Coordinates of C-alpha atoms and ligand atoms in Angstrom, one line a residue:
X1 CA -14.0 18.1 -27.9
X2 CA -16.3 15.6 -26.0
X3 CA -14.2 15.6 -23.1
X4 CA -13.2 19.2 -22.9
X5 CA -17.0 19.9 -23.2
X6 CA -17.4 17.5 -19.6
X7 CA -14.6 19.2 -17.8
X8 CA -16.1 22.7 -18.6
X9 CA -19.3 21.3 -17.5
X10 CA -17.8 19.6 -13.9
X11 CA -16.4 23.5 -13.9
X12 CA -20.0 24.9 -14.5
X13 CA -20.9 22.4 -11.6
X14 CA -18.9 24.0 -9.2
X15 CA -18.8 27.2 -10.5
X16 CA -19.8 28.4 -7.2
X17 CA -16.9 27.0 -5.6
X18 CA -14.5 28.0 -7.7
X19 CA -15.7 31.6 -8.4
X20 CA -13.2 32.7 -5.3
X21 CA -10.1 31.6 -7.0
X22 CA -11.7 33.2 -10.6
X23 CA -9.9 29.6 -12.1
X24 CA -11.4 26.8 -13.7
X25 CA -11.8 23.8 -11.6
X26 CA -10.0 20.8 -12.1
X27 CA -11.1 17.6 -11.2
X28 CA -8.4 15.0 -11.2
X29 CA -8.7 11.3 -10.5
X30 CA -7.2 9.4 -7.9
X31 CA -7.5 5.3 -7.9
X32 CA -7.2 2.7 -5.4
X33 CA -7.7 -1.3 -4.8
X34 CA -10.0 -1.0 -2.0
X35 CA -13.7 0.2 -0.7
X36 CA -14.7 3.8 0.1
X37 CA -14.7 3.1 3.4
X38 CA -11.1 1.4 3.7
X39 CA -8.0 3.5 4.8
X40 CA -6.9 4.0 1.2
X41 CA -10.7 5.7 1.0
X42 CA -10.1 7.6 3.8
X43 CA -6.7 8.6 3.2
X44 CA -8.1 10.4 -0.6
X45 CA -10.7 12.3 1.2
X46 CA -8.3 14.0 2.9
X47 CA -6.3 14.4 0.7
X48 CA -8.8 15.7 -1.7
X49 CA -10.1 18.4 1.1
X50 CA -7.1 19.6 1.8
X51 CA -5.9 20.7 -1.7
X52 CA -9.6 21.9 -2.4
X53 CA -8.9 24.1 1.0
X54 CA -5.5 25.0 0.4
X55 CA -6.1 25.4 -3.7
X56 CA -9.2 27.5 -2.6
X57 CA -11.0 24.9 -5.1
X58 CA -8.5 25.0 -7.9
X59 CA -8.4 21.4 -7.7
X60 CA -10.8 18.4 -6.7
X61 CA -10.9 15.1 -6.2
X62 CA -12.9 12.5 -7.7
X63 CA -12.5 8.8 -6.4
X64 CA -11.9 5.9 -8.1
X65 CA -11.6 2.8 -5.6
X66 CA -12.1 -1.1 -5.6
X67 CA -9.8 -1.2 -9.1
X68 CA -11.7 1.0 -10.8
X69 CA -8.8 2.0 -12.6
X70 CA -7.4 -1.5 -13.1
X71 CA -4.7 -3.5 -10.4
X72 CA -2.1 -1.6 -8.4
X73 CA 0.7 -1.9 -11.2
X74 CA -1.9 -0.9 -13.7
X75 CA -2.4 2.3 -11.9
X76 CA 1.0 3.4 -11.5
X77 CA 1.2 2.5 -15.1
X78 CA -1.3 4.9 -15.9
X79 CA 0.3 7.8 -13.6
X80 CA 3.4 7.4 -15.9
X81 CA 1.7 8.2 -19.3
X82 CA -1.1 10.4 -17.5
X83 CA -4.1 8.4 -17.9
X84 CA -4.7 8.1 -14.1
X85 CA -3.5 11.3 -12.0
X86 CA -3.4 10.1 -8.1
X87 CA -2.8 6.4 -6.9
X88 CA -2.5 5.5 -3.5
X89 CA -1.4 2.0 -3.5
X90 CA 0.6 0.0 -1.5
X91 CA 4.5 -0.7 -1.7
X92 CA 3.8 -4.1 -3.6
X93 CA 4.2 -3.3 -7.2
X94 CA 5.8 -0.1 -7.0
X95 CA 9.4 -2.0 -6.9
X96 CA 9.0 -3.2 -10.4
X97 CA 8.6 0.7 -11.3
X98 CA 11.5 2.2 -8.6
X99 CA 13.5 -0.7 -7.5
X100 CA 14.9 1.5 -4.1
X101 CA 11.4 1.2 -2.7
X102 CA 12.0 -3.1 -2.3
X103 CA 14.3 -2.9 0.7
X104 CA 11.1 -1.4 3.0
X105 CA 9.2 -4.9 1.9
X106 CA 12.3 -6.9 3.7
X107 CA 9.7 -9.5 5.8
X108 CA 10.6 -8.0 9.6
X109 CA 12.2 -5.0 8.9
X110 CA 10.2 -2.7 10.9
X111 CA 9.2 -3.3 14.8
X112 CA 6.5 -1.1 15.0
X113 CA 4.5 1.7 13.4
X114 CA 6.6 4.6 14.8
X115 CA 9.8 2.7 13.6
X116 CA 8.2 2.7 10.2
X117 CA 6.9 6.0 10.2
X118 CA 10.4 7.6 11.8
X119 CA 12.3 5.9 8.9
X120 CA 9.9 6.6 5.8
X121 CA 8.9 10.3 6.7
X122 CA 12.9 10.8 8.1
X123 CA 15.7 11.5 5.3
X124 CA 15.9 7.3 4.4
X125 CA 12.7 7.7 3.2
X126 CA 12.8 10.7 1.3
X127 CA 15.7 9.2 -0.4
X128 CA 13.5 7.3 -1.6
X129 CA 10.6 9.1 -3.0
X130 CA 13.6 11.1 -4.5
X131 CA 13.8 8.0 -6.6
X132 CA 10.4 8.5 -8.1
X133 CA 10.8 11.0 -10.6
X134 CA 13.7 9.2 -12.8
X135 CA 11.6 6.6 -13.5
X136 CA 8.6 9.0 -14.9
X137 CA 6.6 9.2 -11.2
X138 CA 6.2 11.8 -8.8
X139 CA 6.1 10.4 -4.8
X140 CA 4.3 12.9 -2.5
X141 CA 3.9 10.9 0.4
X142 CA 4.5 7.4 2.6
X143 CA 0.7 6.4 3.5
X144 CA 0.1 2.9 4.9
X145 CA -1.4 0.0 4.0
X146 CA 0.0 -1.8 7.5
X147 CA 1.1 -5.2 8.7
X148 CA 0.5 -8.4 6.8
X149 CA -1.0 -11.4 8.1
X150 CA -1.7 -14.4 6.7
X151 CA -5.3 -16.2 5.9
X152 CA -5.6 -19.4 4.2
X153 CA -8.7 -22.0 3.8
X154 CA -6.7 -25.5 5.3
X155 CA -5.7 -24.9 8.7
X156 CA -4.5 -22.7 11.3
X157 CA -0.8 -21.7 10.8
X158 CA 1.6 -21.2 13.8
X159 CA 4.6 -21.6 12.6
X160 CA 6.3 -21.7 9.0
X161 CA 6.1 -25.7 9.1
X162 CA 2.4 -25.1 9.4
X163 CA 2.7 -23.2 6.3
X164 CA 4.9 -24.9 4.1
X165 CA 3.3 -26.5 0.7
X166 CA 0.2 -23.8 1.0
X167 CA -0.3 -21.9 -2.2
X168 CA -0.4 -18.6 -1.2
X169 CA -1.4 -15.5 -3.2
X170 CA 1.8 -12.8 -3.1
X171 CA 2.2 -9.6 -4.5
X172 CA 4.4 -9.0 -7.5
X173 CA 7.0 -8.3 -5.7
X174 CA 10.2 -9.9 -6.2
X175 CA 11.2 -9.2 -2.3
X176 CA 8.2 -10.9 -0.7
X177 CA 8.0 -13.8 -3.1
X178 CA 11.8 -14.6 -2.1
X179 CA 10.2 -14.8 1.6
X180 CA 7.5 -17.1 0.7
X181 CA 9.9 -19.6 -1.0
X182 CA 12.3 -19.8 1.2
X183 CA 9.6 -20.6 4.1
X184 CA 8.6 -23.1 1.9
X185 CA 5.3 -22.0 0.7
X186 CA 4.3 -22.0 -3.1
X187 CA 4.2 -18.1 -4.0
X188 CA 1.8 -17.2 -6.3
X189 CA 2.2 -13.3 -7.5
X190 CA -1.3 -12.3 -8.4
X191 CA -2.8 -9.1 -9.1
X192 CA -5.3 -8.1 -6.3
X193 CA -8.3 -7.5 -8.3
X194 CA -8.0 -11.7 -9.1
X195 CA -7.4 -12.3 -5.7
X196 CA -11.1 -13.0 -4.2
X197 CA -12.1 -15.4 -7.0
X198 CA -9.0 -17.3 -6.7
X199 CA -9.5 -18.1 -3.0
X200 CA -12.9 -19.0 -3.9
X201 CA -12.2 -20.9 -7.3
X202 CA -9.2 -22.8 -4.8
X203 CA -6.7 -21.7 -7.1
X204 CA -5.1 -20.1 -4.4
X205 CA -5.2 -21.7 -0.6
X206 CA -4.4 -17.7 0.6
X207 CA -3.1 -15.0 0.8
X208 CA -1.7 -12.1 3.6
X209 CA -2.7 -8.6 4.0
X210 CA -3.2 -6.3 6.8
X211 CA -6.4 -6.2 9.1
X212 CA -8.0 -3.1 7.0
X213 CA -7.5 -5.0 3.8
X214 CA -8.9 -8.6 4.5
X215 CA -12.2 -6.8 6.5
X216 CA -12.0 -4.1 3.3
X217 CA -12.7 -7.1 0.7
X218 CA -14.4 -9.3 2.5
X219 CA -12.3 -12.2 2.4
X220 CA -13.4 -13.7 5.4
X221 CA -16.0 -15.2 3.1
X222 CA -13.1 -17.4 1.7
X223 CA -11.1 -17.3 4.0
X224 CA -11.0 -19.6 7.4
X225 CA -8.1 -19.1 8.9
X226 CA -6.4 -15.9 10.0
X227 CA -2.7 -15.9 11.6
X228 CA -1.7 -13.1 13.1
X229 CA 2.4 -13.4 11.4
X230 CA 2.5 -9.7 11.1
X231 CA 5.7 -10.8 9.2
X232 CA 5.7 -7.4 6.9
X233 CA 5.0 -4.2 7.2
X234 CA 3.3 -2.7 3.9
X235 CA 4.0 0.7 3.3
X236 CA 1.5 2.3 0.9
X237 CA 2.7 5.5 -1.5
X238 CA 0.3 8.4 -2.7
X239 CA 2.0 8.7 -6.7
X240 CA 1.0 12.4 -9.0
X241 CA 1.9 11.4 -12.8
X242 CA 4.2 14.2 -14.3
X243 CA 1.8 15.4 -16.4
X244 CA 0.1 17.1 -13.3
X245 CA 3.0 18.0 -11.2
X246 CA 5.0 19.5 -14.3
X247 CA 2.3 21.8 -14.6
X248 CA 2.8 23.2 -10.8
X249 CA 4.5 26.7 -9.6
X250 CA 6.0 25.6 -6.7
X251 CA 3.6 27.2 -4.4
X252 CA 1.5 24.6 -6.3
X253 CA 3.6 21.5 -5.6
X254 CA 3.9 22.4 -1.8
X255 CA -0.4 22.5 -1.7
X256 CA -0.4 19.3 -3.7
X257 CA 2.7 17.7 -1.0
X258 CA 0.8 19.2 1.9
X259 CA -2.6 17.9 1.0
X260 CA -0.9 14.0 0.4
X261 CA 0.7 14.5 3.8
X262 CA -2.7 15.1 5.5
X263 CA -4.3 11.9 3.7
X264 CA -1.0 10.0 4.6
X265 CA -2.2 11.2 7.8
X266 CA -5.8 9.8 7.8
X267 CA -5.0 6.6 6.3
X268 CA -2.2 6.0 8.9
X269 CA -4.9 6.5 11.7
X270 CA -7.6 4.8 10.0
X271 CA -4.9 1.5 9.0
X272 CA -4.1 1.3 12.9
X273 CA -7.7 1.9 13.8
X274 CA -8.3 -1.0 11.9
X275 CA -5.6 -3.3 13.2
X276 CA -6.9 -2.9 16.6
X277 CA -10.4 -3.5 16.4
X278 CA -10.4 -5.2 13.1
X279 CA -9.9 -8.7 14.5
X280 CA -12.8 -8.9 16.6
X281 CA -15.0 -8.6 13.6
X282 CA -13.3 -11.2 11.2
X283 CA -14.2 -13.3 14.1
X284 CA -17.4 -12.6 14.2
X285 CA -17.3 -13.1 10.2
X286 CA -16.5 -16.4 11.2
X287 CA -13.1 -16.6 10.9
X288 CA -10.5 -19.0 13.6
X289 CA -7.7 -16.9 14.6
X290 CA -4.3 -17.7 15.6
X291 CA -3.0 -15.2 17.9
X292 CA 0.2 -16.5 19.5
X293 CA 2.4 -16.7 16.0
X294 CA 5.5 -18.2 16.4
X295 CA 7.3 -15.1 14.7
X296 CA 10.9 -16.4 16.0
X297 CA 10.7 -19.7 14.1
X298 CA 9.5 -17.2 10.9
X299 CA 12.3 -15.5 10.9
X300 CA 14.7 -18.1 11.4
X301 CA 13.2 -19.8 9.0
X302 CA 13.6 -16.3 6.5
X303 CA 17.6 -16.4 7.0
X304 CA 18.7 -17.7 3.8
X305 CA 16.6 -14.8 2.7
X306 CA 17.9 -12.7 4.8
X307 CA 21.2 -13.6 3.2
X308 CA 20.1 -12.7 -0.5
X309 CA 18.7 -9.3 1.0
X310 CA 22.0 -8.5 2.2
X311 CA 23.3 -9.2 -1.9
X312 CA 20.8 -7.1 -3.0
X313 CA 20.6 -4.2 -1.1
X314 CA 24.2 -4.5 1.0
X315 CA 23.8 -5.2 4.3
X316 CA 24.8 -1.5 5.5
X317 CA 21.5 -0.5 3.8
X318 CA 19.2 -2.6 5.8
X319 CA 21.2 -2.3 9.3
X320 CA 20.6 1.2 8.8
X321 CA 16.9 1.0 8.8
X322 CA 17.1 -1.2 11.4
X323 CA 18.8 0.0 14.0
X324 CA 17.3 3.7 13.2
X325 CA 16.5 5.6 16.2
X326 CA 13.4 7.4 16.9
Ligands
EAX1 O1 -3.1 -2.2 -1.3 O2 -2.2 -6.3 -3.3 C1 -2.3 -6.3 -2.1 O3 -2.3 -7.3 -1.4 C2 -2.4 -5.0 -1.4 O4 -2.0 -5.1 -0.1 C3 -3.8 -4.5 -1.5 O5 -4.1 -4.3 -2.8 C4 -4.0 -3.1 -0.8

């Protein structure tokens, strides 16, 4: 009763807005790891103006970032029984919910942003999102999250020697954790919202993310040492929970698809603004950076990886994605 009384009164509230489309407005909430101001932030208001637009106000926004909602897995938990309606998070958990999504975390895989882009919005990556809704999740679009690189608190890392026996915070996910072992660093798979206090508390010596994400949360505060490995590109995914999109005509669904193509958009441009300028400013935070990477020797060092890639996913798979043209 409670709650029904607060959604007709957010309706009241923008009564005026909604008057046009003579339907009650629905505000739905969308979750993410990071600040407002991140790409993930920016990506969701676009998102959100474009179905208000193209909904004529039928549907809003409302913003949940920094974990509001709980970790990345917790999230896309909640988009499968409905508690949460929108997450844009990135690839790193989503594997454990639709293992085809794994093979776009292979460490290397991608050369550049068009490469990534040309596969994931091309027919390999709509293959993909096809995935989603057998395991109880709508996909509506590939946003990004970007290339990783790796920060730690003991000294600057060149090559994967220079890395090996550092603890480093991975994601939970079973592809990039492989990589970390096999370079001979100790992976630890940790939730992000732990992630800050653990490189403080030294529980963790680091961790790797892209540009947007390490100036997003501040880690340069814990953080001394930034290498720029670019070693994997992180795709991030804007999720609906079926208990919106199964109440959708299909003019509907092509709005809501529309809208998360235009925040894919905006969080694309925003990631790579980011990546480019980014640097300067974790410098100026204080933080030594290592620019000439000796990405050769990592991915030599990855081959026995490599090799249980090839198992998992079949070889054909990842050549494919590889040698895609665009
Ligand atoms: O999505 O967990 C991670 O390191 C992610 O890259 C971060 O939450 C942004």
């Amino acid at each position: 009763m409670f709650l029904k009384k607060l959604v007709l009164g957010s309706a009241f509230a923008l009564g005026l807005a909604t008057a046009a489309a003579g339907a009650q407005a629905e505000e739905l909430k969308l979750g993410y790891s990071l600040a407002p101001t991140s790409h993930y932030g920016v990506g969701a208001t676009a998102m959100g103006e474009e179905l208000a637009r193209l909904s004529n106000g039928k549907w809003t926004i409302k913003q949940f970032p920094a974990n509001a909602l709980g970790g990345e897995r917790e999230m896309v938990e909640g988009a499968q029984i409905g508690t949460v309606d929108i997450v844009v998070t990135s690839s790193g958990p989503v594997g454990n919910f639709v293992p085809d999504t794994l093979i776009t975390d292979i460490p290397f895989l991608f050369k550049d942003y068009k490469h990534a882009h040309a596969v994931l919005d091309g027919p390999i990556g709509q293959r993909i999102l096809d995935q989603f809704p057998k395991h109880g999740l709508i996909a509506l679009a590939w946003g990004e999250n970007g290339f990783r690189n790796l920060t730690n608190s003991k000294h600057p890392v060149k090559t994967p020697d220079d890395a090996k026996g550092l603890k480093i915070r991975t994601m939970e996910n079973q592809v990039h954790m492989t990589a970390f072992k096999t370079i001979g660093v100790l992976p630890t798979p940790m939730a992000f919202p732990e992630l800050f206090t653990a490189m403080q508390q030294g529980t963790v010596d680091g961790q790797e993310n892209p540009i947007g994400v390490i100036l997003s949360a501040k880690f340069s505060q814990v953080q001394k040492h930034l290498s720029l490995t670019q070693h994997v590109y992180s795709p991030a995914l804007i999720i609906l929970s079926p208990a919106v999109w199964n109440k959708l005509s299909d003019q509907e669904k092509g709005w809501f698809k529309q809208a998360a193509m235009a925040g894919a958009k905006a969080m694309r441009q925003k990631a790579e603004d980011d990546a480019a300028n980014g640097v300067e400013e974790l410098r100026k935070q204080g933080m030594q950076v290592v620019t000439d990477v000796d990405q050769k020797a990592f991915q030599e060092a990855l081959k026995p990886a490599y090799a249980e890639y090839a198992k998992k996913f079949g070889q054909a798979k990842i050549d494919e994605i590889k040698n895609y043209q665009y």
